[in-house]
mmCIF file of C-alpha atoms in Angstrom:
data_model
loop_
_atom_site.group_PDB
_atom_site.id
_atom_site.type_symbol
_atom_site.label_atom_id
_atom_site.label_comp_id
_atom_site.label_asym_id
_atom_site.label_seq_id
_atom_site.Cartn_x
_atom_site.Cartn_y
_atom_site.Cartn_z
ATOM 1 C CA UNK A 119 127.475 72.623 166.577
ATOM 2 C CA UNK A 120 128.390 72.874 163.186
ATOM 3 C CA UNK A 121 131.209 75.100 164.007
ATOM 4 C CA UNK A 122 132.528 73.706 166.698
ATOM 5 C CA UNK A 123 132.934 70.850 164.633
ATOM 6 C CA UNK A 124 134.588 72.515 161.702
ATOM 7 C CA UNK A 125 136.800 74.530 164.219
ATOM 8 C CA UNK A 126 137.940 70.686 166.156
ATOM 9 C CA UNK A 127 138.639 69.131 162.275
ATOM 10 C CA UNK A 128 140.676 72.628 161.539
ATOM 11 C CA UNK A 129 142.827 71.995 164.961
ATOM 12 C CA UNK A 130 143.824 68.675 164.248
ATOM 13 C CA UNK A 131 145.981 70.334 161.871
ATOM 14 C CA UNK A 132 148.662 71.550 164.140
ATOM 15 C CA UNK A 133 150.012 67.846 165.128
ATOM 16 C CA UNK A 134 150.580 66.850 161.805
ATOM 17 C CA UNK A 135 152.321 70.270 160.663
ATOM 18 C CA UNK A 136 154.493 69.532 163.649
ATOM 19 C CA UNK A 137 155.211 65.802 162.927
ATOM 20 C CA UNK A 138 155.947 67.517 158.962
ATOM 21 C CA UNK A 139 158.180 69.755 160.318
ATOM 22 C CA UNK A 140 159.937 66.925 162.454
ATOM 23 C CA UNK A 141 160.571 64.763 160.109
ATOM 24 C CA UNK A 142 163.331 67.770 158.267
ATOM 25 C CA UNK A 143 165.533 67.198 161.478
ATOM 26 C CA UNK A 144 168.102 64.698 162.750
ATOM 27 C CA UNK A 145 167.335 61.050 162.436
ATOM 28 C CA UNK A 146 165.273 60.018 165.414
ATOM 29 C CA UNK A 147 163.256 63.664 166.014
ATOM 30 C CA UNK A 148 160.072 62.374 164.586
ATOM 31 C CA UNK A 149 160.148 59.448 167.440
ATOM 32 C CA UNK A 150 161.515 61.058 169.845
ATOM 33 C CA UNK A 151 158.546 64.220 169.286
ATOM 34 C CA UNK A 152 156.064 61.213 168.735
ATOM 35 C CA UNK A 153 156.709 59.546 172.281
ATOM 36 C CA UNK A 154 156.951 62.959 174.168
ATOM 37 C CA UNK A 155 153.465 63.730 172.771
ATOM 38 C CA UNK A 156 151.942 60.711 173.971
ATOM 39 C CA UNK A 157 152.723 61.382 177.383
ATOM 40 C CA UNK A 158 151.497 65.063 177.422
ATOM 41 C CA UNK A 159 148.367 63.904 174.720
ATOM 42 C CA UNK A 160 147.464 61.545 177.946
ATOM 43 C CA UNK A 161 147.609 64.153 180.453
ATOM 44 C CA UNK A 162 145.984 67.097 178.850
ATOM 45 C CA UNK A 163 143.398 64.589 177.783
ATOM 46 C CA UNK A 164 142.574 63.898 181.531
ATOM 47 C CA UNK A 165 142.879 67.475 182.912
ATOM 48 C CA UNK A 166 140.618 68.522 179.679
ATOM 49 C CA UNK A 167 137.879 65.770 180.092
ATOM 50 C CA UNK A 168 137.749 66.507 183.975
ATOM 51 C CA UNK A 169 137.012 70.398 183.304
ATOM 52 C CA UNK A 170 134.646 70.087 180.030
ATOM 53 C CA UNK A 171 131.732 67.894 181.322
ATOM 54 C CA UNK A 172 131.824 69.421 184.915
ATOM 55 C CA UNK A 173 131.872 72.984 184.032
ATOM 56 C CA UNK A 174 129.536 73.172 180.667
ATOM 57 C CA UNK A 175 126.577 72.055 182.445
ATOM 58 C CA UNK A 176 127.482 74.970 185.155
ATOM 59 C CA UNK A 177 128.038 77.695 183.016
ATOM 60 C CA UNK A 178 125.339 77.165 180.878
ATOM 61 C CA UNK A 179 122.560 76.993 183.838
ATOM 62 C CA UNK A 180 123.948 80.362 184.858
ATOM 63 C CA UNK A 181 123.999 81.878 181.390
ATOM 64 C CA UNK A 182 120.115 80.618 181.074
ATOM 65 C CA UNK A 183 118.948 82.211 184.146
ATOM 66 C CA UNK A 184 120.797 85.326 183.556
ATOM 67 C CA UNK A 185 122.759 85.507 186.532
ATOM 68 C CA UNK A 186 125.582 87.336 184.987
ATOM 69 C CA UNK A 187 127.202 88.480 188.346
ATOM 70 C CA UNK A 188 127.755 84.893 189.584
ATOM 71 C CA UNK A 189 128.846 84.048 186.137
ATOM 72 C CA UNK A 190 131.718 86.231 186.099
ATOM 73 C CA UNK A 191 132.509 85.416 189.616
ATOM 74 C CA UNK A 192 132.976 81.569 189.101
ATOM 75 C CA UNK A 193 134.677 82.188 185.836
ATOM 76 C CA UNK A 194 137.523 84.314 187.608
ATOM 77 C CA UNK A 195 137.309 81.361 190.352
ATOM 78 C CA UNK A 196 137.874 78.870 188.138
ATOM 79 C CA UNK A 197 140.356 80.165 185.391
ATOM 80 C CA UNK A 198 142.545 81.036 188.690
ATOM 81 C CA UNK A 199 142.150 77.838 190.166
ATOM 82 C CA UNK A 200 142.848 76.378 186.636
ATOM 83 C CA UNK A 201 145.612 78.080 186.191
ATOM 84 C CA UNK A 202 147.390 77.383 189.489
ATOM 85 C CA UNK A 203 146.459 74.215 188.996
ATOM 86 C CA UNK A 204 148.198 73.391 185.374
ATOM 87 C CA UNK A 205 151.481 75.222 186.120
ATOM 88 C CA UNK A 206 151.509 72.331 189.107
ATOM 89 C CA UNK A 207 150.564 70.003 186.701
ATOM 90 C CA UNK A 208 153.498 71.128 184.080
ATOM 91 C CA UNK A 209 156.218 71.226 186.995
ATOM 92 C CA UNK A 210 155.241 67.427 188.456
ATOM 93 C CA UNK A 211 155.493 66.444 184.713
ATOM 94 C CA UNK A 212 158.793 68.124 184.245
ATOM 95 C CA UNK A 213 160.198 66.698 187.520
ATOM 96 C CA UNK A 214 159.267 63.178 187.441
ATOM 97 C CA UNK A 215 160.018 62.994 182.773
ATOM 98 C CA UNK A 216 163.246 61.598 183.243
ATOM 99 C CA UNK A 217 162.210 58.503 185.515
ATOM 100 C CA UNK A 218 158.815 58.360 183.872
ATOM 101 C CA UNK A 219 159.816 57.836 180.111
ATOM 102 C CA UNK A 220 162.756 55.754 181.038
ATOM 103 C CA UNK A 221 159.997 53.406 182.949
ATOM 104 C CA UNK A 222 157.580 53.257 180.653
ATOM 105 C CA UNK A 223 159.959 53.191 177.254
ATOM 106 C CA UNK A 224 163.564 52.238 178.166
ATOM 107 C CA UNK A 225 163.744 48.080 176.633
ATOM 108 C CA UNK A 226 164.807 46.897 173.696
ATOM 109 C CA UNK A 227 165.919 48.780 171.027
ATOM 110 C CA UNK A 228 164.952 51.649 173.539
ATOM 111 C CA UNK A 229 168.355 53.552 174.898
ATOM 112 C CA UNK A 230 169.341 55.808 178.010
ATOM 113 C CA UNK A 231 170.090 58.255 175.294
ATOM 114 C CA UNK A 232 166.843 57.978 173.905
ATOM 115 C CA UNK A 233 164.952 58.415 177.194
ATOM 116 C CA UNK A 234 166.631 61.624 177.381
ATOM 117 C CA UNK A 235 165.803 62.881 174.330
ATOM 118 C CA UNK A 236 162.504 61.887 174.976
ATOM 119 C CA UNK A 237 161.980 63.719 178.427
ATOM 120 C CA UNK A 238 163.624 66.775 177.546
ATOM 121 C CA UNK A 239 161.053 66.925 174.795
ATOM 122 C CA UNK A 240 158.408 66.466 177.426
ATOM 123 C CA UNK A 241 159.881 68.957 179.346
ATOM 124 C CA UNK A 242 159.469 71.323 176.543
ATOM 125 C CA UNK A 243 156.014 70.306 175.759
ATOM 126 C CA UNK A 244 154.349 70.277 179.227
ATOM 127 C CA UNK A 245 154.868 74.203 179.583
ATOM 128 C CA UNK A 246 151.835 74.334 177.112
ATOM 129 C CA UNK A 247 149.470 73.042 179.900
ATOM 130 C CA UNK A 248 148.936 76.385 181.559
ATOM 131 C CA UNK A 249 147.470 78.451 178.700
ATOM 132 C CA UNK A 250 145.854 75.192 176.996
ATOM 133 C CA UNK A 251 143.249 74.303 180.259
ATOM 134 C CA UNK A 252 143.292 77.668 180.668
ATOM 135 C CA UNK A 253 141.847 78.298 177.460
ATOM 136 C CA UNK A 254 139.544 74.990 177.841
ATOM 137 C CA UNK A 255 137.830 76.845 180.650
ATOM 138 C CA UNK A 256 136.926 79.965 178.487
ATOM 139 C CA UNK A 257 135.974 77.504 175.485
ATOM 140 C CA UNK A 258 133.454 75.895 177.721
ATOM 141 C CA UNK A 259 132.446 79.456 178.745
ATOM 142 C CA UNK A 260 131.914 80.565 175.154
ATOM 143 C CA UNK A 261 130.112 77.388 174.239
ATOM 144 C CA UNK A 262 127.804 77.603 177.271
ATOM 145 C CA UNK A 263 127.072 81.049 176.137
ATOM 146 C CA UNK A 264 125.931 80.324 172.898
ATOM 147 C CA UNK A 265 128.990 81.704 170.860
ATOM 148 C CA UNK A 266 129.580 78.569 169.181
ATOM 149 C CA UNK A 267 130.618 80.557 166.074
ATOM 150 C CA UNK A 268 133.585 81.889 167.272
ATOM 151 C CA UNK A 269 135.412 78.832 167.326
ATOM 152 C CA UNK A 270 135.591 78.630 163.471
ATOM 153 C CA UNK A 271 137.768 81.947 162.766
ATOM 154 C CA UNK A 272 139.652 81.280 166.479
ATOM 155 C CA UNK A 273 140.685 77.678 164.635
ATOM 156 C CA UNK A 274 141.940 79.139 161.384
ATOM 157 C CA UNK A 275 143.851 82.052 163.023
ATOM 158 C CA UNK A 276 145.675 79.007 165.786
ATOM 159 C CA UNK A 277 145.802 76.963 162.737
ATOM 160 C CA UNK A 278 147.889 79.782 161.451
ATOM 161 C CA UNK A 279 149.965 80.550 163.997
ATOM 162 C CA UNK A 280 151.100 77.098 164.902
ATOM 163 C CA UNK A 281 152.164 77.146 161.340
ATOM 164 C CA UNK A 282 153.966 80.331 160.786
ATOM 165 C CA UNK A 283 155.654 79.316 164.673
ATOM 166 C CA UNK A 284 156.683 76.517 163.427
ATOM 167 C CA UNK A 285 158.396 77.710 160.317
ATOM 168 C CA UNK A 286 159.826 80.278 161.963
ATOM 169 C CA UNK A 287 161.420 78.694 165.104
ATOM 170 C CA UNK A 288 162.115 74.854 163.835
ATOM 171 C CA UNK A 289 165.314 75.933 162.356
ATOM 172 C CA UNK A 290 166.831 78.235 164.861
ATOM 173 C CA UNK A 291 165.777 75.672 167.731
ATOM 174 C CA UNK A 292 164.982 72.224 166.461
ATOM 175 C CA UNK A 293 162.474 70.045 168.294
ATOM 176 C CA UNK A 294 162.003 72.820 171.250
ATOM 177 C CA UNK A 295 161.032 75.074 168.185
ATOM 178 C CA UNK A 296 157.873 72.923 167.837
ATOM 179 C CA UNK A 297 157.019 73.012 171.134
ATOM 180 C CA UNK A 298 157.471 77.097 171.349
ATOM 181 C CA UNK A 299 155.403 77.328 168.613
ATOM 182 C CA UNK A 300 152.614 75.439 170.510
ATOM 183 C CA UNK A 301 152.825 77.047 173.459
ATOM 184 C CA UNK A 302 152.697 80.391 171.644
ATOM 185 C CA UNK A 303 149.443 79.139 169.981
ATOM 186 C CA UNK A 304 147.311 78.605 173.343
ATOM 187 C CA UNK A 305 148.575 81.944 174.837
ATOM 188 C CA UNK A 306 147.151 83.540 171.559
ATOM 189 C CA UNK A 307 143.763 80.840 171.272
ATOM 190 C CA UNK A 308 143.524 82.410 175.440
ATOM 191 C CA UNK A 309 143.653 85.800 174.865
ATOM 192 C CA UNK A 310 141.385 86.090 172.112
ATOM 193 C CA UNK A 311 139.044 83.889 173.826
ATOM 194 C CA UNK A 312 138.986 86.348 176.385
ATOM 195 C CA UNK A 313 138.946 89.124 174.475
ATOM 196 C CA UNK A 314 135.963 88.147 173.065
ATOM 197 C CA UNK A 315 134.079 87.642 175.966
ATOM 198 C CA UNK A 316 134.842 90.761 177.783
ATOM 199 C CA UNK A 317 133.839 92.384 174.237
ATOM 200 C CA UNK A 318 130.502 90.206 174.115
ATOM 201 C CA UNK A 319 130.089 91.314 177.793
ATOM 202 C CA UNK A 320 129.833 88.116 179.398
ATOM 203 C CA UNK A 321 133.059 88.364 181.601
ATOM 204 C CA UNK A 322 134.763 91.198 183.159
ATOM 205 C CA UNK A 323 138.709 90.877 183.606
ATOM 206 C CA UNK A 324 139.776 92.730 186.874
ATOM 207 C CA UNK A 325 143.073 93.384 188.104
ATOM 208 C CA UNK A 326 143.732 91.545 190.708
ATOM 209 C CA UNK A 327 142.853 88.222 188.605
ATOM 210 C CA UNK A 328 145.889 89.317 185.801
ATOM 211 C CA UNK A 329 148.485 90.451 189.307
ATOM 212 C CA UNK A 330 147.518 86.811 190.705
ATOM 213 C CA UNK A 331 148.471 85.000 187.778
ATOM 214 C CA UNK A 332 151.894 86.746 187.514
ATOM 215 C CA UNK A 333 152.476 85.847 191.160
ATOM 216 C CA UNK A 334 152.312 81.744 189.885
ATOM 217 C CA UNK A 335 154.961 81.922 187.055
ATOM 218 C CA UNK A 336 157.066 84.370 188.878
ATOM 219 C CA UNK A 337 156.452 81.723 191.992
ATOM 220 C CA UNK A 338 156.736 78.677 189.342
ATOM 221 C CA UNK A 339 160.041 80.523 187.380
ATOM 222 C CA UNK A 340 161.766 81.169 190.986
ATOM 223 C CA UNK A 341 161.045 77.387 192.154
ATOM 224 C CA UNK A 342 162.064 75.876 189.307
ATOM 225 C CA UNK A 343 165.339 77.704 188.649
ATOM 226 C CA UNK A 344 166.042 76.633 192.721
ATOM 227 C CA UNK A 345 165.691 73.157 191.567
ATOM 228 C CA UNK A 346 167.900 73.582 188.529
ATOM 229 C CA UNK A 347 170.489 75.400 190.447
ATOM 230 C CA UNK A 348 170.191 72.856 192.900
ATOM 231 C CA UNK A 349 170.226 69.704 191.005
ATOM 232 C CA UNK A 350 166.974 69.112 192.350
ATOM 233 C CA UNK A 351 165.451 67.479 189.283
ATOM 234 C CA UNK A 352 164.877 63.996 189.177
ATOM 235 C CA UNK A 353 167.410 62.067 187.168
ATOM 236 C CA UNK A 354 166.673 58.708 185.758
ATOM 237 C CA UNK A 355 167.986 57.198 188.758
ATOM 238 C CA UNK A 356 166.466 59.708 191.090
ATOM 239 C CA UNK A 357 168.435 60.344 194.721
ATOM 240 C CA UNK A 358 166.545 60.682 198.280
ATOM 241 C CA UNK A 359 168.038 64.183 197.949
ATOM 242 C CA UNK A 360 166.640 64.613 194.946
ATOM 243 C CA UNK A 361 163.338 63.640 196.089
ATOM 244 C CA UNK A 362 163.493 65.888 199.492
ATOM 245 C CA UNK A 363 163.963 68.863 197.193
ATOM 246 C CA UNK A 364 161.341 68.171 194.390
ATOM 247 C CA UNK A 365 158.882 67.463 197.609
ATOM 248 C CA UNK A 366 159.704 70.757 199.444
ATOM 249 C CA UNK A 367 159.726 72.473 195.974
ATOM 250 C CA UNK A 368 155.680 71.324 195.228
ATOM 251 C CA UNK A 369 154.923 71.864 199.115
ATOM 252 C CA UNK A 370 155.778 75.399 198.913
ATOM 253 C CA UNK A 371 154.141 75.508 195.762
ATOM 254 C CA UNK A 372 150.958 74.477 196.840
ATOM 255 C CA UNK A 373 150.649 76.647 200.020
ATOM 256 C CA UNK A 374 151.777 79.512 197.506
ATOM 257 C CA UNK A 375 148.616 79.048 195.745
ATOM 258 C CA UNK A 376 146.607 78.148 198.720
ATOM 259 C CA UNK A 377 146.989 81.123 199.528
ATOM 260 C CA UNK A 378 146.193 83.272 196.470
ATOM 261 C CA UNK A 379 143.125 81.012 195.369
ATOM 262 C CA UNK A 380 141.713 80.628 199.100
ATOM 263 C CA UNK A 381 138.881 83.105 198.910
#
C-alpha cells in the first residue's frame, strides 16, 4: 500500500497547481474556482465512496478464485453502467448549477453576478465526472488485482499533465482552462489504466463496449445542445417550462441508457 499512498499524496497536487494558476486571473477567480469545487469535491466524493467499498471486495474475490471470465464480464458491466451513469450525473449538475449555487451561496456579500460565475464554473467542472468514476472503477480493478504499483508512475505522469494543461490552456481560456485541463487528465489517468490491464491480461476491451459509450455522449451532446437551443436550462429563477424540458430531457436520457446497459 505503499504506493498507493505515495501515488494519493502525488495527486493532491493538481488542486493546488490549479488554485496557483487561479490566483494570475481577474480578481475574484480564485473564489469563484474555490466554491465551484466544493460543489463537484462533494459529489464526486459520494459517487467515488459508493463505487470503492462495494466493488473492491467484488473484484478481488473474483481475482482470488481465478475466475477471469466473470471478471471481465462485470468489469465491462460496470464501467458501462458507470459511465452512463456519471454523464447523468454531470448533466443534472449542469442543469440544476444555476439555482443550486444561488441557494446555497447567494447572501451577503454574495451577488447574482457571483452565482453566475460560480455555476458556469461548475458547469465546466462537472464534465470531468465521466472519465473520473470511470477511472475509479478500473483503479479498484487494478488494486483488487494486486497492481498496486502502477499507481505511482500513473500519479506522476497525471501530475504532469494537469500541469502542462494548465499552463497551456489558463491563458487562452481563463478559469474553463483549468477545468479542460482536468478533464483532459482523467481521460488520460482512464486510458492508461486500461491499457494496462488489457496488457497485464486481466480485462479484454471489445467493441461493442467502446460503440456503446459513443452512443452516451453523442446521446448526452445531442440532448444537451436541445436544451441550450431551447432555453431549457434552469435559470436562477427556473420556469415550469424550464422544468418540463430539463424533465423530458433526463427521461429520454435514462430510457436511452436503459436500453444500451439492459443486458
Amino acid at each position: 500500500f505503499g504506493f498507493l499512498s505515495a501515488s494519493v499524496a502525488i495527486a493532491y497536487i493538481c488542486p493546488i497547481i490549479d488554485q496557483w494558476m487561479a490566483s494570475f486571473l481577474e480578481t475574484g477567480a480564485v473564489s469563484v474556482l474555490s466554491y465551484a469545487n466544493r460543489l463537484i469535491v462533494g459529489a464526486a466524493s459520494l459517487a467515488a465512496s459508493a463505487l470503492g467499498p462495494a466493488l473492491l471486495p467484488h473484484f478481488s474475490r473474483l481475482a482470488a478464485r481465478g475466475e477471469t471470465d466473470r471478471f471481465n464480464f462485470h468489469y465491462m458491466a460496470i464501467l458501462r453502467m458507470t459511465w452512463w451513469g456519471s454523464i447523468a450525473m454531470a448533466g443534472i449538475m449542469w442543469l440544476i448549477s444555476e439555482p443550486a449555487v444561488a441557494l446555497l451561496y447567494e447572501h451577503g456579500n454574495f451577488t447574482r453576478a457571483d452565482s453566475l460565475a460560480v455555476s458556469s464554473m461548475v458547469g465546466w467542472l462537472c464534465l470531468q465526472f465521466p472519465p473520473m468514476l470511470a477511472g475509479a472503477v478500473g483503479s479498484t480493478v487494478l488494486s483488487a488485482s494486486g497492481n498496486n504499483r502502477v499507481f505511482l508512475p500513473l500519479s506522476i505522469l497525471i501530475a504532469i499533465i494537469n500541469a502542462g494543461g494548465t499552463l497551456a490552456l489558463v491563458p487562452y481560456y481563463g478559469l474553463p482552462g483549468i477545468a479542460l485541463s482536468t478533464i483532459m487528465t482523467y481521460l488520460v489517468s482512464l486510458v492508461v489504466i486500461n491499457v494496462v490491464l488489457v496488457k497485464k491480461g486481466i480485462i479484454r476491451i471489445h467493441r461493442s463496449l467502446l460503440r456503446n459509450l459513443a452512443i452516451s455522449l453523442i446521446t448526452a451532446v445531442a440532448i444537451g445542445t436541445l436544451l441550450i437551443i431551447a432555453e431549457g436550462k434552469l435559470s436562477v429563477l427556473p420556469t415550469a417550462e424550464q422544468f418540463l424540458l430539463c424533465a423530458v430531457a433526463v427521461g429520454a436520457y435514462c430510457v436511452i441508457a436503459y436500453i444500451c446497459t439492459k443486458k
